Short mmCIF file of C-alpha atoms in Angstrom, two decimals:
data_model
loop_
_atom_site.label_atom_id
_atom_site.label_comp_id
_atom_site.label_asym_id
_atom_site.label_seq_id
_atom_site.Cartn_x
_atom_site.Cartn_y
_atom_site.Cartn_z
CA MET A 1 26.50 -61.50 -10.88
CA ILE A 2 26.08 -63.90 -7.83
CA ALA A 3 29.03 -64.47 -6.06
CA ALA A 4 30.46 -68.14 -5.70
CA LEU A 5 29.34 -69.58 -2.30
CA LYS A 6 32.15 -70.57 -0.34
CA VAL A 7 30.34 -72.53 2.65
CA THR A 8 32.24 -74.16 6.11
CA THR A 9 29.16 -74.83 7.45
CA VAL A 10 25.35 -75.45 7.84
CA SER A 11 24.30 -71.94 8.89
CA ASP A 12 26.73 -70.15 6.32
CA PHE A 13 25.12 -72.16 3.88
CA LEU A 14 21.31 -71.10 4.91
CA LEU A 15 22.61 -67.17 5.54
CA LYS A 16 24.38 -67.55 2.19
CA THR A 17 21.44 -69.01 0.24
CA LYS A 18 18.72 -66.93 2.25
CA ALA A 19 20.69 -64.07 1.12
CA ILE A 20 20.84 -64.90 -2.38
CA ILE A 21 16.45 -65.85 -2.42
CA LYS A 22 15.75 -62.52 -0.86
CA GLY A 23 18.06 -60.72 -3.67
CA ASN A 24 16.12 -62.55 -6.63
CA SER A 25 13.12 -64.11 -5.42
CA LEU A 26 11.38 -63.36 -8.44
CA LEU A 27 13.58 -65.20 -10.86
CA LEU A 28 13.19 -67.88 -7.83
CA LEU A 29 9.42 -67.65 -8.29
CA LEU A 30 9.86 -67.96 -12.23
CA VAL A 31 11.88 -70.86 -11.94
CA THR A 32 9.53 -72.54 -9.45
CA LEU A 33 6.82 -72.04 -11.47
CA THR A 34 8.64 -73.27 -14.88
CA ILE A 35 9.65 -76.40 -12.62
CA MET A 36 5.87 -77.06 -11.33
CA LEU A 37 4.47 -76.26 -14.86
CA TRP A 38 6.91 -78.85 -16.41
CA LEU A 39 6.12 -81.38 -13.82
CA LEU A 40 2.40 -81.16 -14.20
CA SER A 41 2.75 -81.13 -17.88
CA PHE A 42 4.65 -84.41 -17.87
CA SER A 43 3.12 -86.29 -14.90
CA SER A 44 1.60 -89.08 -16.85
CA GLY A 45 5.43 -89.70 -18.29
CA LEU A 46 7.11 -89.46 -15.29
CA GLN A 47 4.97 -91.44 -13.57
CA SER A 48 5.06 -94.51 -16.51
CA ALA A 49 9.27 -94.07 -16.02
CA ALA A 50 9.26 -93.69 -12.31
CA SER A 51 6.68 -97.23 -12.65
CA VAL A 52 8.79 -99.12 -14.63
CA TRP A 53 12.05 -98.51 -12.85
CA TRP A 54 10.45 -99.37 -10.02
CA GLY A 55 8.72 -102.58 -11.26
CA SER A 56 11.46 -104.05 -13.73
CA GLU A 57 14.66 -105.06 -12.23
CA ILE A 58 16.36 -104.18 -15.40
CA PHE A 59 16.16 -100.96 -14.91
CA HIS A 60 16.40 -100.48 -11.03
CA HIS A 61 19.53 -98.69 -11.57
CA CYS A 62 17.38 -95.44 -13.49
CA ALA A 63 16.08 -94.54 -9.68
CA PHE A 64 20.04 -93.31 -9.11
CA VAL A 65 19.99 -91.05 -11.98
CA VAL A 66 17.99 -87.94 -10.25
CA PRO A 67 19.46 -88.43 -6.65
CA ILE A 68 23.22 -88.22 -8.75
CA SER A 69 22.29 -85.57 -10.86
CA ILE A 70 21.14 -83.72 -7.85
CA TRP A 71 24.34 -84.31 -6.27
CA LEU A 72 26.38 -83.07 -9.18
CA ILE A 73 24.93 -80.14 -9.35
CA TYR A 74 25.51 -79.15 -5.90
CA ASP A 75 29.32 -80.28 -5.96
CA LYS A 76 29.80 -77.89 -9.15
CA ARG A 77 27.79 -75.28 -7.69
CA ASN A 78 30.40 -72.56 -6.93
CA GLN A 79 31.37 -73.00 -11.03
CA LEU A 80 27.53 -72.93 -11.62
CA LEU A 81 26.88 -69.51 -10.53
CA THR A 82 30.03 -68.09 -11.35
CA SER A 83 29.78 -69.04 -14.79
CA LYS A 84 28.08 -66.89 -17.84
CA ALA A 85 25.63 -68.48 -19.29
CA LYS A 86 25.75 -68.34 -23.30
CA PRO A 87 23.80 -69.41 -26.25
CA ASN A 88 24.45 -72.07 -28.13
CA TYR A 89 23.10 -72.11 -31.60
CA LEU A 90 24.22 -75.52 -32.28
CA ALA A 91 21.07 -76.98 -30.58
CA LEU A 92 18.96 -75.40 -33.19
#
């Protein structure tokens, strides 16, 4: 299990992140490949969504969804790193 990141400085964050990556290089590779495959598979849909977001005044606020989601994940990173993943069969 990965310990929670208690970060006080940027250099501390980089050192701890580097240690986590070094210990989980296969996991990092699989996650990176999965994200790249997902982006490639849905590139036309993502492009059309982005064109609607930037082309229509009604949907301009949608451009904030991704950055805010990234910030929320970053903000809860300690909680996410220490939580144990459990399947939820209600999704099936």
